[in-house]
Coordinates of N, CA and C and ligand atoms in Angstrom, one line a residue:
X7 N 63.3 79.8 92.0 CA 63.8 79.2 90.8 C 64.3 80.3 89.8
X8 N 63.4 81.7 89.8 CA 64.2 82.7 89.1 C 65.8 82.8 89.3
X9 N 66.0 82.4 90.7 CA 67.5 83.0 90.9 C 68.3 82.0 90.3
X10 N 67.8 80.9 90.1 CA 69.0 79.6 89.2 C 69.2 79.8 87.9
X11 N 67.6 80.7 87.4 CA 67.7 80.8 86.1 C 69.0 82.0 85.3
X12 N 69.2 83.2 86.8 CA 70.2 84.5 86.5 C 71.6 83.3 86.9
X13 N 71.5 82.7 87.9 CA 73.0 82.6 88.4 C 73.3 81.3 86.7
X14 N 72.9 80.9 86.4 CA 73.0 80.2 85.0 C 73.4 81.1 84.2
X15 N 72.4 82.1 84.1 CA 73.2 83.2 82.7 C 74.5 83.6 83.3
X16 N 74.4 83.9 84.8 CA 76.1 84.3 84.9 C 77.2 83.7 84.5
X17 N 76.9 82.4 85.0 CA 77.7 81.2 84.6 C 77.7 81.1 83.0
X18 N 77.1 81.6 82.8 CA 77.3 80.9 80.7 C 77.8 82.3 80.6
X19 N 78.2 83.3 80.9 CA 78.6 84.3 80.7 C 80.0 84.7 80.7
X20 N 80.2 84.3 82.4 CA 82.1 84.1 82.5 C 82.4 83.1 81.6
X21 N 81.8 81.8 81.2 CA 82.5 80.7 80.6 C 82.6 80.9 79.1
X22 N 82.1 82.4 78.8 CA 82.1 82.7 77.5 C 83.1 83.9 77.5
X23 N 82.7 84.2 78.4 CA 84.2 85.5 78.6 C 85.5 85.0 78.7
X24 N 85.8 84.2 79.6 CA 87.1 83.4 79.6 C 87.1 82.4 78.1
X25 N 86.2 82.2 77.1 CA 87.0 81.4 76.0 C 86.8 82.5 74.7
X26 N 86.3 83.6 75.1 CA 86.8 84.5 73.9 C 87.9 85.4 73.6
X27 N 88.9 85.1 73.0 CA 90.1 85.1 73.3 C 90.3 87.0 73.6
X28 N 89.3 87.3 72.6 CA 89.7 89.0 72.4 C 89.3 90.1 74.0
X29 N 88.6 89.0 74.6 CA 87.6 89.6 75.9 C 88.1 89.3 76.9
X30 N 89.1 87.8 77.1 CA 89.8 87.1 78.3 C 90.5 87.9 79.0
X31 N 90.8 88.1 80.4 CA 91.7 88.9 80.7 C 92.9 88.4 80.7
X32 N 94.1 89.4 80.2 CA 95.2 89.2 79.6 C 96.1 88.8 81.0
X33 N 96.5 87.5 81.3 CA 96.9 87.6 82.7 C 97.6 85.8 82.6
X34 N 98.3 85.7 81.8 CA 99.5 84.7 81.4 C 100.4 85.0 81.7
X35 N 101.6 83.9 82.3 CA 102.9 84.3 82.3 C 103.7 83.1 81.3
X36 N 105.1 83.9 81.4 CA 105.9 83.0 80.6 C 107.3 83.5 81.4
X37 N 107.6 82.2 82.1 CA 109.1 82.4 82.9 C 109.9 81.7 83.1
X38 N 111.3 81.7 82.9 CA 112.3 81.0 82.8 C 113.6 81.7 83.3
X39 N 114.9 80.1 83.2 CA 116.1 80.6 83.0 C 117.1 80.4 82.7
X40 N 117.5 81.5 82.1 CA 119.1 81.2 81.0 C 120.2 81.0 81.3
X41 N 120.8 79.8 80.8 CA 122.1 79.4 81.5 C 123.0 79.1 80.2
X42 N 124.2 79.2 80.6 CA 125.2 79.5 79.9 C 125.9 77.7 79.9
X43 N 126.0 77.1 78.6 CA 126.5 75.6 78.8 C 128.0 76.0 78.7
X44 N 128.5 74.7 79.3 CA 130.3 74.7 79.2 C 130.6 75.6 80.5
X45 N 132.1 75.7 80.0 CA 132.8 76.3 80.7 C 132.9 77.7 80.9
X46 N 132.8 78.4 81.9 CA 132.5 79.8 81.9 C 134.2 80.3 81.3
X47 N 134.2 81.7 80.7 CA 135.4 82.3 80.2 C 135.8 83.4 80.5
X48 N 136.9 83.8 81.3 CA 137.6 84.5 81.7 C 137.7 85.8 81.0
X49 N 136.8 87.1 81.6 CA 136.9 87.7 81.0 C 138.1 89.4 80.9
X50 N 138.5 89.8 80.1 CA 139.6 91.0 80.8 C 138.8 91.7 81.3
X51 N 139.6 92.7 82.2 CA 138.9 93.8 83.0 C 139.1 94.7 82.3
X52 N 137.6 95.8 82.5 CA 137.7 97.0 81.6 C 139.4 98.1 81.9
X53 N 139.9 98.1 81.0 CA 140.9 99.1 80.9 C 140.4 100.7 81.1
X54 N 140.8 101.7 81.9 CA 140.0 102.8 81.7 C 141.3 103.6 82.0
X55 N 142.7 103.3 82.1 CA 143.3 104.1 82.4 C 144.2 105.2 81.4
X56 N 142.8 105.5 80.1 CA 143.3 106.5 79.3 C 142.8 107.7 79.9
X57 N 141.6 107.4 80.5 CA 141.1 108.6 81.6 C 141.4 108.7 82.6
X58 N 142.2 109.5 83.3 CA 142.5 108.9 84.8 C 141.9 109.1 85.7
X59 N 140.7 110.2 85.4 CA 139.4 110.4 86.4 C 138.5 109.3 86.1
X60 N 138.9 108.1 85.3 CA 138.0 107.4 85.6 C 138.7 106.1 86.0
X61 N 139.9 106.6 86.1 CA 140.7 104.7 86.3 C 140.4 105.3 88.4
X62 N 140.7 106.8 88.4 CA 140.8 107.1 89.8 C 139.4 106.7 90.5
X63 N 138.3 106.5 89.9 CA 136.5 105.9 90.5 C 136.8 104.9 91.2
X64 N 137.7 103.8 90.9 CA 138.2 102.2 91.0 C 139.2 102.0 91.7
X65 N 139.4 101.3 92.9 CA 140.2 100.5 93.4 C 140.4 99.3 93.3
X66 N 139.6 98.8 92.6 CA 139.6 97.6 92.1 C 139.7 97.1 90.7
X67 N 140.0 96.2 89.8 CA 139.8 96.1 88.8 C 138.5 95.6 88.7
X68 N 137.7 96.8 87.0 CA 136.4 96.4 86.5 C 135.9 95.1 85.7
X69 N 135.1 94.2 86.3 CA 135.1 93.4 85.3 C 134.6 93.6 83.7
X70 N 134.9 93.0 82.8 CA 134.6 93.2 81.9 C 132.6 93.2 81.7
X71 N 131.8 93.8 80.7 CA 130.7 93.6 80.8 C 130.0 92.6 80.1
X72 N 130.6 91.8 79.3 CA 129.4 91.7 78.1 C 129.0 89.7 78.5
X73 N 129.5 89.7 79.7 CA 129.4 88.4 80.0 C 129.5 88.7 81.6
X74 N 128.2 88.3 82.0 CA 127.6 87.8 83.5 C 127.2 87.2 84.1
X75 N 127.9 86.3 84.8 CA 127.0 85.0 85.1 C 126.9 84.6 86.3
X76 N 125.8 84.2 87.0 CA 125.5 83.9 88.7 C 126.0 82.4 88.5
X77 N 125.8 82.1 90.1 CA 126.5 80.4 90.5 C 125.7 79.7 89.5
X78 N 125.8 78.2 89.2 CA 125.6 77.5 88.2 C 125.5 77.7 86.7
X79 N 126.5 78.9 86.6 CA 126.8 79.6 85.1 C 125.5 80.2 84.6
X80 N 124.0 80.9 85.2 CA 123.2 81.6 85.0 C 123.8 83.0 84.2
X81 N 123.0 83.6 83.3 CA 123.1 84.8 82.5 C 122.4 85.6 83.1
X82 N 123.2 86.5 83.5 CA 122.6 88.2 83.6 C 122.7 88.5 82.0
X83 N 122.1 90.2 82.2 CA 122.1 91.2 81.0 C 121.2 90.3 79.5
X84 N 120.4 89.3 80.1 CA 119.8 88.7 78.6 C 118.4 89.4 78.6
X85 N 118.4 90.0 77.4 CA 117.0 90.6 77.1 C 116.2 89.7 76.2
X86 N 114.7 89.2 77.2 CA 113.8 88.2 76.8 C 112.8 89.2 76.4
X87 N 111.9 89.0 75.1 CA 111.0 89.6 74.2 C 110.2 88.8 73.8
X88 N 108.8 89.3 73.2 CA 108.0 88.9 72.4 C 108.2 89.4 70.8
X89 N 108.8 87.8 70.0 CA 109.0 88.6 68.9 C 107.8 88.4 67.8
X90 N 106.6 87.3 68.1 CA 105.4 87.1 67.4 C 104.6 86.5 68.2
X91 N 103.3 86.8 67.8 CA 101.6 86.3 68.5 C 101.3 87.2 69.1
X92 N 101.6 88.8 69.3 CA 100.6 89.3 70.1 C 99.4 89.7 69.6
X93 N 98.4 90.2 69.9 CA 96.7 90.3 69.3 C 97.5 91.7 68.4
X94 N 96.5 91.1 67.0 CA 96.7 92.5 66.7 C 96.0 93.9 66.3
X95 N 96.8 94.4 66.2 CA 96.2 95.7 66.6 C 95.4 96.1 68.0
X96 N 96.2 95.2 69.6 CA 96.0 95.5 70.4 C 97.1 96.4 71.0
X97 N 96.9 97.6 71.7 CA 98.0 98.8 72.0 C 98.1 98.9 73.3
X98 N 99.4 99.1 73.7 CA 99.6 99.2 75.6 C 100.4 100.6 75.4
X99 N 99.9 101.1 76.4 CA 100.1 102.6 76.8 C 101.4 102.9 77.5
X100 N 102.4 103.6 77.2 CA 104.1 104.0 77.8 C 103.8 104.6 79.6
X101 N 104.4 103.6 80.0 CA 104.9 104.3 81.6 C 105.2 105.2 81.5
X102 N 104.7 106.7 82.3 CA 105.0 107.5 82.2 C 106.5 108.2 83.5
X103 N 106.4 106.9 83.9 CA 107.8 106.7 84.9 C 109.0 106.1 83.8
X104 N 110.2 107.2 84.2 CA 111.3 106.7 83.2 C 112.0 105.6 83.7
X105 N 112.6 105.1 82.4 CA 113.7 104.3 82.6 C 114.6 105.2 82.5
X106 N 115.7 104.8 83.9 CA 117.0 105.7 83.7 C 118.5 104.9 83.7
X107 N 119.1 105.7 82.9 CA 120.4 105.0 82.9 C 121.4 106.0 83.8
X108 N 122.7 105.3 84.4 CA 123.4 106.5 85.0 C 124.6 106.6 84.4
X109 N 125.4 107.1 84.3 CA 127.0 107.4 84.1 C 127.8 107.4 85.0
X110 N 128.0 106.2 85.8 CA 128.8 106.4 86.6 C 129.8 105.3 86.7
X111 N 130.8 106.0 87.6 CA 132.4 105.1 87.4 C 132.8 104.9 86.0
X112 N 132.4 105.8 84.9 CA 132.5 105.4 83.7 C 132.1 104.1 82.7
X113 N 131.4 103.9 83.8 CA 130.3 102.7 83.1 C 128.8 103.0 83.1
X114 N 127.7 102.3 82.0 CA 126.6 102.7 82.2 C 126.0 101.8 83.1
X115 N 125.1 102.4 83.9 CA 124.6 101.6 84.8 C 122.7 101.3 84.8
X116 N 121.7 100.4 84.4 CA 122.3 99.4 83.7 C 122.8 99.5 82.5
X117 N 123.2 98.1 82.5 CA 124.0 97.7 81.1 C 123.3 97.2 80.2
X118 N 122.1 96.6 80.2 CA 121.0 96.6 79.0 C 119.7 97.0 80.0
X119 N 119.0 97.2 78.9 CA 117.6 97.9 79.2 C 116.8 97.7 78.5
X120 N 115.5 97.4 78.8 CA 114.6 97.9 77.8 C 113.2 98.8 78.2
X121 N 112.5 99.3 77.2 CA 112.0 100.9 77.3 C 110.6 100.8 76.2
X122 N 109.8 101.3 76.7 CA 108.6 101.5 75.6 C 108.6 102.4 74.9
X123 N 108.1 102.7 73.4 CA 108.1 103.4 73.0 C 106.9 104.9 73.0
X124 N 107.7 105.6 73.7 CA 107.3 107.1 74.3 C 107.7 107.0 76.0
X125 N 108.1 106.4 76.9 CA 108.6 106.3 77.5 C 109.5 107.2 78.0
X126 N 109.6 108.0 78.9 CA 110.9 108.9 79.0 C 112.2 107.8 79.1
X127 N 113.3 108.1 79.0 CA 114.7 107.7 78.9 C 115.6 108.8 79.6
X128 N 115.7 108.7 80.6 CA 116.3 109.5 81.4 C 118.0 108.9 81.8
X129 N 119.1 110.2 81.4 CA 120.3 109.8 81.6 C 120.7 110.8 82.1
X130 N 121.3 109.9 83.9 CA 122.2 110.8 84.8 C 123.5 111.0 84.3
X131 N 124.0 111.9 85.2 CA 125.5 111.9 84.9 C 126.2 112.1 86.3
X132 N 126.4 110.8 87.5 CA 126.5 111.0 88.3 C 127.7 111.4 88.4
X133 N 128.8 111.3 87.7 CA 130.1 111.1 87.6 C 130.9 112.5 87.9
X134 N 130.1 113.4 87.2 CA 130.7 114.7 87.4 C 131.6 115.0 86.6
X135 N 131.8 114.6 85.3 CA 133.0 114.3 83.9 C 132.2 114.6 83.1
X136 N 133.5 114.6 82.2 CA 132.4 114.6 80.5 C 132.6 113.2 80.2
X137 N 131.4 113.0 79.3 CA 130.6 112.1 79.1 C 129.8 112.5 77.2
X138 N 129.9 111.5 76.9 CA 129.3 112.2 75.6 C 128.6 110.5 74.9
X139 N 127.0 110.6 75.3 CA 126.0 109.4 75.0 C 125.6 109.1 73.7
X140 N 125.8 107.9 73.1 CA 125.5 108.1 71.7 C 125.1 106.5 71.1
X141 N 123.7 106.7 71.1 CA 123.1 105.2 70.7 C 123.1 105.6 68.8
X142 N 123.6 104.1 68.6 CA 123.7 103.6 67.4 C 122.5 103.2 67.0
X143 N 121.1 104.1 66.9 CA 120.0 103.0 66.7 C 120.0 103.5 65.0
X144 N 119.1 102.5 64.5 CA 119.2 103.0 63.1 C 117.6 102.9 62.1
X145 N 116.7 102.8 63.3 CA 115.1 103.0 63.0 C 115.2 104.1 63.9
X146 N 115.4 104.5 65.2 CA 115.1 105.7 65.3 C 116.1 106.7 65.2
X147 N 116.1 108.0 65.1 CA 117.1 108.7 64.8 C 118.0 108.7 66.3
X148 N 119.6 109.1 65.9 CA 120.5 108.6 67.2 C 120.3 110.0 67.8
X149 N 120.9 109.3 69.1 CA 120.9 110.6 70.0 C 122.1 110.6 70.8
X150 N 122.8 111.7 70.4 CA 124.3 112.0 70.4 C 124.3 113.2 71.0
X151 N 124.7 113.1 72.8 CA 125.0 114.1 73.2 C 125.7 114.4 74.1
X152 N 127.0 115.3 74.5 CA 127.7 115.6 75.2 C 127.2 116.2 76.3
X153 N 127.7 115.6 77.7 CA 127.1 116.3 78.6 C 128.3 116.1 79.9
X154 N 128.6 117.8 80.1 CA 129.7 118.1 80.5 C 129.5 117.9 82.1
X155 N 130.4 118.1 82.8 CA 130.3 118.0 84.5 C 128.9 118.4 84.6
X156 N 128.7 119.8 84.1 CA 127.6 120.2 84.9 C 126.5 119.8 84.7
X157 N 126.3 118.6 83.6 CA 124.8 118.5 83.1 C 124.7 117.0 83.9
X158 N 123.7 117.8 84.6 CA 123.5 116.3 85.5 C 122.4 115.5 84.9
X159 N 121.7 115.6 83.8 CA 120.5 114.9 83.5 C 120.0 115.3 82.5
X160 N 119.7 114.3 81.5 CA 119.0 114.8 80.3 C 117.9 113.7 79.8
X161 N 116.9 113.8 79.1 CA 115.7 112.9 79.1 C 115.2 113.2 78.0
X162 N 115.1 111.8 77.4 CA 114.9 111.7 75.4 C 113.4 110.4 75.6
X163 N 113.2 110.5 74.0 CA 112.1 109.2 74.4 C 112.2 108.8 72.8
X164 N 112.2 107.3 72.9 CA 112.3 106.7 71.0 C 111.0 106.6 70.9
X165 N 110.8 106.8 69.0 CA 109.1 107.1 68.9 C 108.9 105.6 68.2
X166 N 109.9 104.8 67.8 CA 109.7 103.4 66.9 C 110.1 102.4 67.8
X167 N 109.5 101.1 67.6 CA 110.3 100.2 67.9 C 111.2 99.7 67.8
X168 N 112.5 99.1 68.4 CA 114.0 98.7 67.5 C 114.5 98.1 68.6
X169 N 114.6 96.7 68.3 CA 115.2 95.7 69.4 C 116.6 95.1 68.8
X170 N 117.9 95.7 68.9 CA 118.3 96.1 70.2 C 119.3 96.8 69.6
X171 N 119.5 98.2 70.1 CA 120.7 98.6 69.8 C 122.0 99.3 70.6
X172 N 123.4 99.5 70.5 CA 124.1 99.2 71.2 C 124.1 101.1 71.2
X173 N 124.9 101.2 72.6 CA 124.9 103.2 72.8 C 126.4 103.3 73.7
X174 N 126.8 103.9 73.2 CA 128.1 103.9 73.7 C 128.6 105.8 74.0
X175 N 130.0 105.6 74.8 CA 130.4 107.3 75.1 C 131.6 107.4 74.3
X176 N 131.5 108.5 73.6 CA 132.6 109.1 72.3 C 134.1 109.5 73.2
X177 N 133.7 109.4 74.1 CA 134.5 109.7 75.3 C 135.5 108.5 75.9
X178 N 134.7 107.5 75.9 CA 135.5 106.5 77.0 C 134.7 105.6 75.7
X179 N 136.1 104.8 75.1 CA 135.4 104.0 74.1 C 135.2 102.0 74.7
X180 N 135.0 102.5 76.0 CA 135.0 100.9 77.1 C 133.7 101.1 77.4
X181 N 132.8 102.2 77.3 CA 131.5 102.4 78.0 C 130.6 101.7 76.8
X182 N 129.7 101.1 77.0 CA 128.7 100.0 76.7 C 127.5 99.5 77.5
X183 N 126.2 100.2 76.5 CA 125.4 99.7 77.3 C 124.2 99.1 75.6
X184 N 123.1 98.6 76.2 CA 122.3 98.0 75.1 C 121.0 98.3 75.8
X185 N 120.0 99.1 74.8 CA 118.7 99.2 75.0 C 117.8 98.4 73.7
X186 N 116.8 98.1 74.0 CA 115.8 98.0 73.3 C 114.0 98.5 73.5
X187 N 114.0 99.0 72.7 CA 112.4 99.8 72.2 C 111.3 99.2 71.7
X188 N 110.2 98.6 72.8 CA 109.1 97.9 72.3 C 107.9 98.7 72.1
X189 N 106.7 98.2 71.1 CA 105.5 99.0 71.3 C 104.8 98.2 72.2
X190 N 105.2 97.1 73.4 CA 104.3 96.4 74.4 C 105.5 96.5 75.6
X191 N 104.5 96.0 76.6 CA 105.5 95.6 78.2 C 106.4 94.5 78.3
X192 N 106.2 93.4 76.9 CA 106.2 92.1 77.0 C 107.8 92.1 77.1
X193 N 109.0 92.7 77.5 CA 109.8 91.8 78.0 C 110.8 92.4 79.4
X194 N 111.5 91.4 79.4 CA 112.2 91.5 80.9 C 114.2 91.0 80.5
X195 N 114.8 91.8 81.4 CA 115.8 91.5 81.4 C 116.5 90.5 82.5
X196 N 117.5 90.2 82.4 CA 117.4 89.3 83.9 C 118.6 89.7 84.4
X197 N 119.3 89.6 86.0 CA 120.2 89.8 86.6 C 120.3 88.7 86.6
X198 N 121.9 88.5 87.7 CA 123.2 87.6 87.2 C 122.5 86.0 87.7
X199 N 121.1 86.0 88.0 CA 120.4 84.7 88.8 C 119.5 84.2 87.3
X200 N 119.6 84.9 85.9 CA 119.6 83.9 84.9 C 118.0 84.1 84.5
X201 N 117.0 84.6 85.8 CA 115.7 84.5 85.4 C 114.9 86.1 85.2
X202 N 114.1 85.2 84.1 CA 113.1 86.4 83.4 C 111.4 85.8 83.7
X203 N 110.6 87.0 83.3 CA 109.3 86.6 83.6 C 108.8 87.9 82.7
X204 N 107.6 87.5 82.0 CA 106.8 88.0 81.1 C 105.5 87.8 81.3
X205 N 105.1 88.8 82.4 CA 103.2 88.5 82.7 C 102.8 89.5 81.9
X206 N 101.0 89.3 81.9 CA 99.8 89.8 81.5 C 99.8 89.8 80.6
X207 N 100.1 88.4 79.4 CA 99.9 87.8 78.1 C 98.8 87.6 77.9
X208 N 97.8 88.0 76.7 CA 96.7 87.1 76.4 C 96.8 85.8 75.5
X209 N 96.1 84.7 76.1 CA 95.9 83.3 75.8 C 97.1 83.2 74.2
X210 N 97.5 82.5 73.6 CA 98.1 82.7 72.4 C 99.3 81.9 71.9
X211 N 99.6 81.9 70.9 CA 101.4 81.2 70.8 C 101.9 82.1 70.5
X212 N 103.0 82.2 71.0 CA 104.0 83.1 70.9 C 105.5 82.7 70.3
X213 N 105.9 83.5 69.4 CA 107.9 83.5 69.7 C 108.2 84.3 70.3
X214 N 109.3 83.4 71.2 CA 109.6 84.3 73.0 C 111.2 84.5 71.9
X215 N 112.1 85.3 72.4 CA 113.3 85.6 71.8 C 114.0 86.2 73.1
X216 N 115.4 85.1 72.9 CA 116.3 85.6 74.4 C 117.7 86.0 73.3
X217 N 118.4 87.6 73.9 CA 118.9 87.6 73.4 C 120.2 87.9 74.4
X218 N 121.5 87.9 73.5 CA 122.8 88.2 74.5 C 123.6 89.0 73.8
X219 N 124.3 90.1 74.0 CA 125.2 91.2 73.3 C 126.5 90.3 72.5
X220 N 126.5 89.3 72.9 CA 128.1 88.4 72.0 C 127.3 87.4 71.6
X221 N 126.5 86.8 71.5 CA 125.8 85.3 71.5 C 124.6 85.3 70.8
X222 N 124.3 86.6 70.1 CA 123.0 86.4 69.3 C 121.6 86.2 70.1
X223 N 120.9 85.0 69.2 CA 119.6 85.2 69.7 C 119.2 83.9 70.0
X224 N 118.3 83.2 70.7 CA 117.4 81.9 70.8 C 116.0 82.3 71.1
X225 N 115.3 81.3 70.0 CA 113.7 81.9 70.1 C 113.1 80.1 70.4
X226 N 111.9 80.5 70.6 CA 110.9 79.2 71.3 C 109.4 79.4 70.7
X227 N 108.9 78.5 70.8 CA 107.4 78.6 70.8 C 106.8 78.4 71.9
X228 N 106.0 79.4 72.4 CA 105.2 79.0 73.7 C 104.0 79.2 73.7
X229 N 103.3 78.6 73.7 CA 101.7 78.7 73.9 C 101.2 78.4 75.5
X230 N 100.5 79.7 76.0 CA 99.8 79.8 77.0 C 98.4 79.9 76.9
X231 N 97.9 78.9 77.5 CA 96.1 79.3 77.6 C 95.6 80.4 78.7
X232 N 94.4 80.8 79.1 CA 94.1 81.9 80.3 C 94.5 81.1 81.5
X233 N 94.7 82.8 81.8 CA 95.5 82.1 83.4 C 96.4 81.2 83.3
X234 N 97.0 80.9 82.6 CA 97.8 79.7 82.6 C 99.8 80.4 82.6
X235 N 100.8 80.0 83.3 CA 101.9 80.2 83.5 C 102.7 78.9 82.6
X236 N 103.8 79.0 82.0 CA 104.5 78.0 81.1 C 106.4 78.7 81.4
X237 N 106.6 77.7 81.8 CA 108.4 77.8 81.5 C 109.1 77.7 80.8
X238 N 110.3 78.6 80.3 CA 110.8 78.4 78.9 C 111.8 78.8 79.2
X239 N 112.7 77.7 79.5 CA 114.3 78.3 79.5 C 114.6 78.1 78.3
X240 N 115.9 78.6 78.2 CA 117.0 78.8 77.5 C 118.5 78.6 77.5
X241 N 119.0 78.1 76.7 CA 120.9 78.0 76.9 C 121.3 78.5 76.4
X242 N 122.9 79.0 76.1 CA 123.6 79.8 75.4 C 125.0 78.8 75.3
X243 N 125.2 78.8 74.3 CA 126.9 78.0 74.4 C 127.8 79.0 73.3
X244 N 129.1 78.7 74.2 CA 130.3 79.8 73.5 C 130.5 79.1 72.3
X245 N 130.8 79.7 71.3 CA 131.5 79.6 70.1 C 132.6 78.5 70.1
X246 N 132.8 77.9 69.8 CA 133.9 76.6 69.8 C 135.2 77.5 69.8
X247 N 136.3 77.6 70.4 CA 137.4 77.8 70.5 C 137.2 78.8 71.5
X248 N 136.5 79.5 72.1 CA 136.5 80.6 72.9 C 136.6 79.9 74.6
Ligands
LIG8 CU1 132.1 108.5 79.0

C-alpha cells in the first residue's frame, strides 16, 4: 500500500507540472499555409545586363523575386513570427551555427531569412565579383560592406531585435534579400509549397504575424494548450488593379 501512496504523489505531481504554465514543457506547435487569392501575376525578369559578368551567370532568364508561388498559388519567401504572448522575461539562447547567405549569380541566396540575435550571419561570395552588402536596418547599426573577388566570406551578428529589414548590393541595384532579427526561435520562413511551422511554444495566446516583402502583414490569434498543435493559415490578395 506504501507504493500507491508514492505512485499517487507522482501522479499529483506530473498533473501539477503539466498545468503550471511556467514549469510545462514548452513543446506546442503552430503550422500552417499561405496562399495567395486570385490570380497569380506575371512577374518581369530580373534585368542584370548592366553587369555583364552577371547577365553572363544566366542562360536563362531570372525570375523576378519578390513573388513565389508553388502549384495552387502557395507563397514562398513569407516570414511567419511571434509578434505577442511569449512568457516574459523567458530567454532562448543564439545557435551558435550560422545563418548564411550567398552571393551568387548576382542574386542573394536565400532571399529572406531570419536570424537570432547574436547568431553569426555569415556572407559568401561565391560569385567571384564585386559585390558590395548593405542592410538597411535601422535599430541595428547597417552593415555596409564591399567585398571584392577575393573576399570570399565575411560574418557579422545583429545585437537587437528588428523584424524585417530589406539588404541590398550598392553594386547590382536588382539584388534583394530580407532578414529579420528575433530575440526567440519562434519563426519560420516557408518555400514555394506555402508551409511554415513554429514548435516548442509554451501553452499561451499568441499573435502569429505572416509577413510578405510587397503585401505587408496578416496577424491571428492562436491559442495553444500543452502538447497541443493548432493550424493557422493565411491568405494574401493583390492590391486591386495589379
Ligand atoms: Cu552585387
Amino acid at each position: 500500500m506504501r507504493w500507491t501512496g508514492k505512485r499517487l504523489c507522482l501522479v499529483a505531481g506530473l498533473v501539477a507540472l503539466s498545468m503550471w504554465p511556467g514549469i510545462a514543457f514548452a513543446a506546442s506547435t503552430i503550422s500552417g499555409t499561405i496562399t495567395l487569392d486570385g490570380k497569380a501575376p506575371t512577374l518581369k525578369p530580373l534585368a542584370m545586363d548592366a553587369d555583364p559578368a552577371c547577365a553572363k551567370k544566366h542562360t536563362a532568364p531570372v525570375p523576378g523575386e519578390a513573388l513565389v508561388l508553388g502549384s495552387g498559388n502557395t507563397m514562398g519567401n513569407i516570414m511567419v513570427y511571434i509578434t505577442k504572448g511569449l512568457p516574459a522575461g523567458k530567454t532562448y539562447p543564439a545557435p551558435t551555427t550560422p545563418v548564411v547567405i550567398d552571393q551568387n549569380g548576382c542574386q542573394y541566396k536565400p532571399h529572406v531569412m531570419g536570424i537570432m540575435v547574436g547568431q553569426p550571419y555569415k556572407i559568401l561570395n561565391s560569385d567571384g565579383i564585386l559585390h558590395n552588402i548593405h542592410t538597411l536596418s535601422t535599430i541595428n547599426p547597417t552593415f555596409n560592406k564591399g567585398m571584392t573577388a577575393s573576399i570570399k566570406e565575411v560574418t557579422t551578428t545583429f545585437n537587437k531585435p528588428e523584424a524585417i529589414f530589406h539588404i541590398k548590393c550598392d553594386v547590382h541595384p536588382w539584388m534583394s534579400a530580407y532578414l529579420g532579427v528575433f530575440s526567440n526561435p519562434f519563426f519560420s520562413v516557408t518555400a514555394a509549397d506555402g508551409k511554415f511551422k513554429i514548435s516548442g511554444l509554451d501553452p499561451g495566446t499568441y499573435e502569429i504575424t505572416a509577413w510578405q516583402e510587397r503585401l505587408g502583414t496578416k496577424t491571428a490569434s492562436v491559442t495553444v494548450g500543452a502538447n497541443d498543435t493548432k493550424t493557422q493559415d493565411f491568405k494574401f490578395a493583390l492590391p486591386a488593379g495589379k
